[in-house]
Short mmCIF file of C-alpha atoms in Angstrom, two decimals:
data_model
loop_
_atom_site.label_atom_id
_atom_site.label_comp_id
_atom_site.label_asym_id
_atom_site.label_seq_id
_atom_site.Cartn_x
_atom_site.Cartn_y
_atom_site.Cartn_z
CA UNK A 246 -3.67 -21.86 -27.02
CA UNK A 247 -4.90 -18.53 -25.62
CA UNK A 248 -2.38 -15.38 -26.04
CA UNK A 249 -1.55 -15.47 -21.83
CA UNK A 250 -0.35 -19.49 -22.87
CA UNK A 251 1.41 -18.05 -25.66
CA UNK A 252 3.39 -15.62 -23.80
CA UNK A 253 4.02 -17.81 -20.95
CA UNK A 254 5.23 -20.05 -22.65
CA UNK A 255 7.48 -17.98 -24.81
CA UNK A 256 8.91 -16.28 -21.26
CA UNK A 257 9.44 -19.52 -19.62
CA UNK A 258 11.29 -20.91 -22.75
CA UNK A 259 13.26 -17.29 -23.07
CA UNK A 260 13.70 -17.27 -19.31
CA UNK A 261 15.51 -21.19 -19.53
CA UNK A 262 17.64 -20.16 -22.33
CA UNK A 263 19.04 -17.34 -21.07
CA UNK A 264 19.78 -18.77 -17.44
CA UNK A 265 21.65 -22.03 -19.42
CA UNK A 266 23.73 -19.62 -21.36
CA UNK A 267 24.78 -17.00 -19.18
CA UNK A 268 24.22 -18.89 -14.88
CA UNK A 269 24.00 -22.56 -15.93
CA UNK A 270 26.67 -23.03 -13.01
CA UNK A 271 24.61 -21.27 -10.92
CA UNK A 272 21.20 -23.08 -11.56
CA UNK A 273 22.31 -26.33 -13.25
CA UNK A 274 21.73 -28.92 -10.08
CA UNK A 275 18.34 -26.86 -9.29
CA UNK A 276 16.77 -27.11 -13.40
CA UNK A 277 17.86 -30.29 -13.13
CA UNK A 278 16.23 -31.15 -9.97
CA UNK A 279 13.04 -29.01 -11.04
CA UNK A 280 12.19 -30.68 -14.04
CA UNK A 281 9.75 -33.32 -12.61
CA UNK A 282 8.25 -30.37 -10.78
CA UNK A 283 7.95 -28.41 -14.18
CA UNK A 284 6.48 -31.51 -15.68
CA UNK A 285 3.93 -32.34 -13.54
CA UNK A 286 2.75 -28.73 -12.85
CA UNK A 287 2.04 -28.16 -16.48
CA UNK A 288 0.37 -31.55 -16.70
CA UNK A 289 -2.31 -30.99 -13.51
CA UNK A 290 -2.83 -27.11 -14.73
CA UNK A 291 -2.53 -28.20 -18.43
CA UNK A 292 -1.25 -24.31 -19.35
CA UNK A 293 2.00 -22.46 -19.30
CA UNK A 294 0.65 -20.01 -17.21
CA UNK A 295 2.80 -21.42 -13.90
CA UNK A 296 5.80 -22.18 -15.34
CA UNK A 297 7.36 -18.92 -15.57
CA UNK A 298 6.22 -18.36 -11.90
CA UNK A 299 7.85 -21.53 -11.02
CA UNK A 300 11.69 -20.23 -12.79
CA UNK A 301 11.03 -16.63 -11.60
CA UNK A 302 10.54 -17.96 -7.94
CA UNK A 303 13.93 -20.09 -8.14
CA UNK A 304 16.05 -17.45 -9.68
CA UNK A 305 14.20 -14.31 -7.48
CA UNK A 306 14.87 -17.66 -4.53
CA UNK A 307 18.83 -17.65 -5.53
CA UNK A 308 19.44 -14.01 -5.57
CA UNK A 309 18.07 -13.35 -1.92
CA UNK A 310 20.31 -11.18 0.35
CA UNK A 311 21.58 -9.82 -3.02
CA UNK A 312 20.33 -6.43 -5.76
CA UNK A 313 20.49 -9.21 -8.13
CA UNK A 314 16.82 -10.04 -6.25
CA UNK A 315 14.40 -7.29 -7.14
CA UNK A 316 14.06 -7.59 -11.01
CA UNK A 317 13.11 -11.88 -11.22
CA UNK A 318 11.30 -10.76 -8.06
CA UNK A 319 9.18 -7.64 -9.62
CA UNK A 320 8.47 -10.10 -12.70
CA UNK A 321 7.49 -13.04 -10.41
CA UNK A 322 5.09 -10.74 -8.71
CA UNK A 323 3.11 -9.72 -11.49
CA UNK A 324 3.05 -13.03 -13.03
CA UNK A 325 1.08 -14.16 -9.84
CA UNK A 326 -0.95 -11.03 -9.63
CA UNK A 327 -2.01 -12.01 -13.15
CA UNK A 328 -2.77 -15.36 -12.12
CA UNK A 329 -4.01 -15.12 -8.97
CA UNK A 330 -6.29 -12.76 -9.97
CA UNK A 331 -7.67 -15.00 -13.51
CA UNK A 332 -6.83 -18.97 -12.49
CA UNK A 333 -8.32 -18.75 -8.76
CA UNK A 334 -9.23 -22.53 -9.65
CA UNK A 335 -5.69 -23.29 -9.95
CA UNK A 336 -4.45 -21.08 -6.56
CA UNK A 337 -3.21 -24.55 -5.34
CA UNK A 338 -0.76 -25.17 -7.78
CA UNK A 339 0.05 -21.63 -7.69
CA UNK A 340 1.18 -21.95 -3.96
CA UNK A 341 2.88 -25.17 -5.06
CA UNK A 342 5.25 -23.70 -7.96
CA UNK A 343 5.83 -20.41 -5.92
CA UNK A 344 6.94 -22.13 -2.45
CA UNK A 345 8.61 -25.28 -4.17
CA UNK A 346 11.46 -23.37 -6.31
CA UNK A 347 11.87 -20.79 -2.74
CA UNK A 348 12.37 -24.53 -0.69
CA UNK A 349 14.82 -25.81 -3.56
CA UNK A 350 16.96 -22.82 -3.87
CA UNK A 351 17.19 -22.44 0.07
CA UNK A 352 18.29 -26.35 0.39
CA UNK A 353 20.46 -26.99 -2.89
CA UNK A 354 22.10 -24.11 -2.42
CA UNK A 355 25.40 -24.75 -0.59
CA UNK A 356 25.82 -20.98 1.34
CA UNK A 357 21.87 -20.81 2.45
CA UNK A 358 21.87 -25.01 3.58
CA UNK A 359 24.68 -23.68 6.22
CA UNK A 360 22.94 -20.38 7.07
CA UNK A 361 19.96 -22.34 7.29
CA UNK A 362 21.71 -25.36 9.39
CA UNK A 363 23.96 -22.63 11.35
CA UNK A 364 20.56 -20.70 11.79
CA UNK A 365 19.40 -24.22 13.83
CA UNK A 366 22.58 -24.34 15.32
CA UNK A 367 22.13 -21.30 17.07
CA UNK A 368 18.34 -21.68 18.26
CA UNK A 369 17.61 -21.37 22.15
CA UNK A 370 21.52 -20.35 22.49
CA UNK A 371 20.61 -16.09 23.80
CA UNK A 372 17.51 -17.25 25.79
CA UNK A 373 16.77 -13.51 25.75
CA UNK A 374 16.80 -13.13 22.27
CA UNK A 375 15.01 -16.30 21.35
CA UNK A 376 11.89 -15.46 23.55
CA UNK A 377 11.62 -12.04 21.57
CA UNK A 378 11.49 -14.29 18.36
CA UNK A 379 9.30 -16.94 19.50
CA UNK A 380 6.56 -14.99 20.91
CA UNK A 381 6.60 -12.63 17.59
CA UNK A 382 6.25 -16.22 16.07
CA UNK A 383 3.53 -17.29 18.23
CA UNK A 384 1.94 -13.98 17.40
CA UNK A 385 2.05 -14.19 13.69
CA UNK A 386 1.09 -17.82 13.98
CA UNK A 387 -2.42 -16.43 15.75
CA UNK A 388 -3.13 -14.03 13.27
CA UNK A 389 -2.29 -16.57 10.30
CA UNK A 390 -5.32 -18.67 11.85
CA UNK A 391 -7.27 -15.53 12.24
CA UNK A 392 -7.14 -15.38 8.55
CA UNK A 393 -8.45 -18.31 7.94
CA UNK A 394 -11.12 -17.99 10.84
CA UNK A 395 -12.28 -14.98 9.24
CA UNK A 396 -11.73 -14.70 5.51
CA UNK A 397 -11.57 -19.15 4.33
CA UNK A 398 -10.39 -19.81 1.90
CA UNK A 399 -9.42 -16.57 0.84
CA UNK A 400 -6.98 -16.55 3.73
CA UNK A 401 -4.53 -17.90 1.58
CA UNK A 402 -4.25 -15.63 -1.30
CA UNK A 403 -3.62 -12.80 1.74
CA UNK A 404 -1.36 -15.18 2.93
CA UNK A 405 0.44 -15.78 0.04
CA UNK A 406 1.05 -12.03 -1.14
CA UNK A 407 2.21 -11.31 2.99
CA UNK A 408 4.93 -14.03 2.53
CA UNK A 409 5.91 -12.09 -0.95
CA UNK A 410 6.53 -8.68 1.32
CA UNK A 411 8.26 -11.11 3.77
CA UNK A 412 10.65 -11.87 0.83
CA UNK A 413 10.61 -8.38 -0.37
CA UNK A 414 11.80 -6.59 3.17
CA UNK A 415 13.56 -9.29 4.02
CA UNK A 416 15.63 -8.55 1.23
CA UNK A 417 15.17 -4.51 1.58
CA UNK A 418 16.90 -4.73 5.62
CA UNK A 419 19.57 -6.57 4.66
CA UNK A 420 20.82 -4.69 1.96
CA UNK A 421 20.27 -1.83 4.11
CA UNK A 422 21.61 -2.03 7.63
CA UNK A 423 21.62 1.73 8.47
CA UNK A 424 17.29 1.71 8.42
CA UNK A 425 16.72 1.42 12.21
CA UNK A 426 13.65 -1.03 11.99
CA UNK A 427 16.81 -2.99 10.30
CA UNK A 428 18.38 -3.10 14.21
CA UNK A 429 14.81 -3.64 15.51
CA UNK A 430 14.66 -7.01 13.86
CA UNK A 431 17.72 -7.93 14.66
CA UNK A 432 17.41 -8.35 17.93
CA UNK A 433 14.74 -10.63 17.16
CA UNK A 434 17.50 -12.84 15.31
CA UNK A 435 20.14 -15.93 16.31
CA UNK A 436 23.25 -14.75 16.28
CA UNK A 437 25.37 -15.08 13.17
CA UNK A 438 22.90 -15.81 10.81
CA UNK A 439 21.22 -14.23 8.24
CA UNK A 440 18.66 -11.48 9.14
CA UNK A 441 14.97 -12.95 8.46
CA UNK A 442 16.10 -15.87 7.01
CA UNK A 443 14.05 -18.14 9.55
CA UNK A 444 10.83 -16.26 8.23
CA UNK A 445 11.57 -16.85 5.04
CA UNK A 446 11.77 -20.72 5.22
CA UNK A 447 8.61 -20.68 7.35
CA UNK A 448 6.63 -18.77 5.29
CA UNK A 449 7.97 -20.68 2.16
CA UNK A 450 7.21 -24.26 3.95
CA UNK A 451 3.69 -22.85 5.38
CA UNK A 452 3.01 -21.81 1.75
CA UNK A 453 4.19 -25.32 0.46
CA UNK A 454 1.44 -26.47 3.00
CA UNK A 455 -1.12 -24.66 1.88
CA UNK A 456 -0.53 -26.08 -1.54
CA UNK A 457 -1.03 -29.73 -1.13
CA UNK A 458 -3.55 -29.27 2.25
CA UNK A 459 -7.10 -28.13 1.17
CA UNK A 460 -9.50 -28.48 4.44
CA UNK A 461 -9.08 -24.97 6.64
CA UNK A 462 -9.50 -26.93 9.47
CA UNK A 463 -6.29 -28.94 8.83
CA UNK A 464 -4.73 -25.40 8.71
CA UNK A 465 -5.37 -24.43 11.40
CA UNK A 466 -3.81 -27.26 13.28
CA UNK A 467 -0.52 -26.42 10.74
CA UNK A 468 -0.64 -23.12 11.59
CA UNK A 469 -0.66 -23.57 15.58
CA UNK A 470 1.99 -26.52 14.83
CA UNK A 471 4.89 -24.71 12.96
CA UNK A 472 4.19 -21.10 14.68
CA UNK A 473 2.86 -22.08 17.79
CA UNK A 474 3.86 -25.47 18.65
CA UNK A 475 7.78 -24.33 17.79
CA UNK A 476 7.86 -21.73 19.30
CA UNK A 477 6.84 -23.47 22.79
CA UNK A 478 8.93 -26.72 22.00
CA UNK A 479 12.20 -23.63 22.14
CA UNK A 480 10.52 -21.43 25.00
CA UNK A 481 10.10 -24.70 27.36
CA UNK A 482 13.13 -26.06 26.40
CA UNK A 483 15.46 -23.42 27.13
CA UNK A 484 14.07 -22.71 30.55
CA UNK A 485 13.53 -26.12 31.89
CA UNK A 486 15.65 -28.76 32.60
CA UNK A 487 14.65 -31.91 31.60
CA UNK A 488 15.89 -35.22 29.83
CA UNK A 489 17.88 -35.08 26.41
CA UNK A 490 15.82 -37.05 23.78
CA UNK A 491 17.75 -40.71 23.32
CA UNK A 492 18.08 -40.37 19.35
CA UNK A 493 18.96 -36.61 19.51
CA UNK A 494 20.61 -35.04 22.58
CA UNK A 495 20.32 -31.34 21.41
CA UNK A 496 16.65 -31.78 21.83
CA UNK A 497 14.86 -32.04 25.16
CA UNK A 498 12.31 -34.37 26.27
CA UNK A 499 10.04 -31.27 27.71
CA UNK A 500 10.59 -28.93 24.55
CA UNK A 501 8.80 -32.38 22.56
CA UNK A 502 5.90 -32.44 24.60
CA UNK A 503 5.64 -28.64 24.99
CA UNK A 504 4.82 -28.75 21.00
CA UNK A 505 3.33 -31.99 21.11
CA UNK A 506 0.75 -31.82 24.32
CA UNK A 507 -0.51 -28.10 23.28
CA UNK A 508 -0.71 -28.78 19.45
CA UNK A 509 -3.04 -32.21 19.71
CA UNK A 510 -5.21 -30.16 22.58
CA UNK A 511 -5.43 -27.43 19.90
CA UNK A 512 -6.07 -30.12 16.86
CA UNK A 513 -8.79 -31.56 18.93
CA UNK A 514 -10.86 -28.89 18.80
CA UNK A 515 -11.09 -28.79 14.65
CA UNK A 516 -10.61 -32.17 13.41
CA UNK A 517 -10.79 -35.72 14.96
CA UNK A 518 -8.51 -37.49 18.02
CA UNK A 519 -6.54 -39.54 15.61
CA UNK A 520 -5.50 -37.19 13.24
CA UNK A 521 -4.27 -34.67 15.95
CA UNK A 522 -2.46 -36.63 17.73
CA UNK A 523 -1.15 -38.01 14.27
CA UNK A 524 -0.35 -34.63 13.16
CA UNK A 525 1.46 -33.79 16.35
CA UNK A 526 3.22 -36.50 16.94
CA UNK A 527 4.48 -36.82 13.46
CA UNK A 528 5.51 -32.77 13.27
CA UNK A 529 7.02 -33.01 17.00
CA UNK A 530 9.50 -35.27 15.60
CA UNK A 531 10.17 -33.90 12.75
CA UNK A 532 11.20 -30.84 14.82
CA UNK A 533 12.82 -33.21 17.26
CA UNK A 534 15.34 -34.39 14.88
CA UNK A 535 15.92 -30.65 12.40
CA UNK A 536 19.38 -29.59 13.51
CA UNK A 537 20.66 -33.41 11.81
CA UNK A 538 18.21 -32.37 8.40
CA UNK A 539 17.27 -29.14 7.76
CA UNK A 540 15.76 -25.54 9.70
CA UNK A 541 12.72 -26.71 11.61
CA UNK A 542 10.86 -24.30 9.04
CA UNK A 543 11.41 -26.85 6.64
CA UNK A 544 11.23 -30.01 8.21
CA UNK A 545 8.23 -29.62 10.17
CA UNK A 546 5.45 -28.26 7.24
CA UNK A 547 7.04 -31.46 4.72
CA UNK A 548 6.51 -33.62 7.89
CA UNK A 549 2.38 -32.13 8.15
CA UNK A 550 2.04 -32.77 4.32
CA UNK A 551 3.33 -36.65 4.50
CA UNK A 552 1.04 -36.86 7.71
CA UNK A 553 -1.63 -35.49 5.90
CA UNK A 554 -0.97 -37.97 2.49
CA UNK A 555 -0.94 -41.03 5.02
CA UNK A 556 -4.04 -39.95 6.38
CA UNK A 557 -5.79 -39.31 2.98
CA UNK A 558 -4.69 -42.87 2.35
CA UNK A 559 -5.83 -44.58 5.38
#
């Protein structure tokens, strides 16, 4: 066992303790949940090295919108500089046991599940509002394939350290209302609900993507789908009239095939017919049906990943 193992593991086992004796109320439904995660992250990367990064996510994950944030945060970062920067091989996994905990702690926990659900709720409601959003959306969702067009597979450890100062300033503007960028971005938010707390579960779920989705072609089609494709499904739907959907009626028959239509024309162009109208179809519906599950942020990158998987298979 080299010394990094050693201390890993020592942190990660110090880390567990400490959490059981002093939040185990706080984080007993999410260890519990984790441990298959924990498990079979240490048995593909066969070191400690990611399991700290895994608990340091989920607690940094639980403390969001609170001081409580910065310190599991600080730690987490530096444990992923460290092995970003020495286990490029395993940059996969890293993505997994960084965006996994952030998912878990966003959906077990009971007060962000409603700001995430109310944060749905809400979407298309100030048609104003919304546009400001979804065209900063469709913006970062063209530079995010920019990335990749430029830099490969690289693109995702830039990727991956942006959705860290996401967290980071995220967490910074809330805490700090009087900053007057922190009134800028608000008027980029739904009302009521938590200020960048869509960003954050997108750039968690597009990081969760990353993780189990290899080819940089495929990316690009997820990238265009849950920045692009989203964004037009809300834009279209808010300003045209046009049939509810039969299994949801909060949804509208134009805002599917303004994400669907656009995203398999875009798909075409990197990867085969089949697959893009596979991923599109199967994404468009996952967004279709969000405001029953989970934010769209969520729903729509775990939708791209079991696409993916049933293509791998097939």
């Amino acid at each position: 066992m080299s010394i990094i193992d050693f201390i890993s593991m020592a942190l990660f086992i110090a880390t567990i303790i400490y959490i059981s004796l002093k939040q185990i109320e706080t984080f007993k439904i999410k260890l519990l949940v984790s441990i298959p995660f924990i498990i079979l992250i240490f048995l593909f990367s066969r070191s400690f090295v990611l399991l700290p990064i895994y608990i340091y996510s989920l607690i940094a994950a639980t403390y969001l919108y609170t001081i409580f944030f910065y310190i599991p945060f600080a730690i987490d970062f530096i444990l992923i500089l460290i092995s970003s920067l020495d286990h490029m091989a395993t940059l996969k996994l890293l993505l997994i046991s960084i965006s996994v905990p952030m998912l878990m702690s966003m959906f077990l926990d009971k007060n962000m599940k409603k700001y995430g659900l109310e944060n749905e709720e809400h979407k298309g409601k100030d048609i104003k509002r919304e546009s400001y959003r979804d065209y900063f959306q469709i913006g970062t969702g063209i530079i995010t394939i920019l990335v990749f067009v430029f830099f490969g597979h690289f693109g995702k450890v830039i990727i991956l350290y942006s959705v860290l100062l996401i967290y980071l300033f995220g967490n910074i503007l809330y805490l700090h209302k009087d900053y007057r960028i922190t009134n800028l971005v608000y008027r980029m938010e739904r009302e009521n609900t938590k200020l960048g707390l869509g960003s954050m579960y997108l750039a968690s779920g597009f990081l969760l993507v990353m993780g189990f989705i290899g080819s940089i072609r495929v990316l690009y089609v997820a990238a265009f789908l849950i920045m692009v494709g989203d964004s037009l499904a809300t834009i279209i739907g808010m300003r045209l009239r046009t049939p509810r959907l039969v299994y949801n009626n909060k949804k509208s028959v134009g805002g599917f095939l303004a994400m669907c239509i656009p995203s398999f024309i875009f798909g075409v162009f990197f990867i085969f017919y089949v697959p893009a109208i596979f991923y599109s179809v199967f994404a468009t519906f996952a967004e279709s049906i969000s405001n029953k599950i989970a934010d769209d942020n969520i729903t729509i990158p775990v939708s791209i990943i079991i696409a993916h998987f049933i293509l791998a298979v097939a």
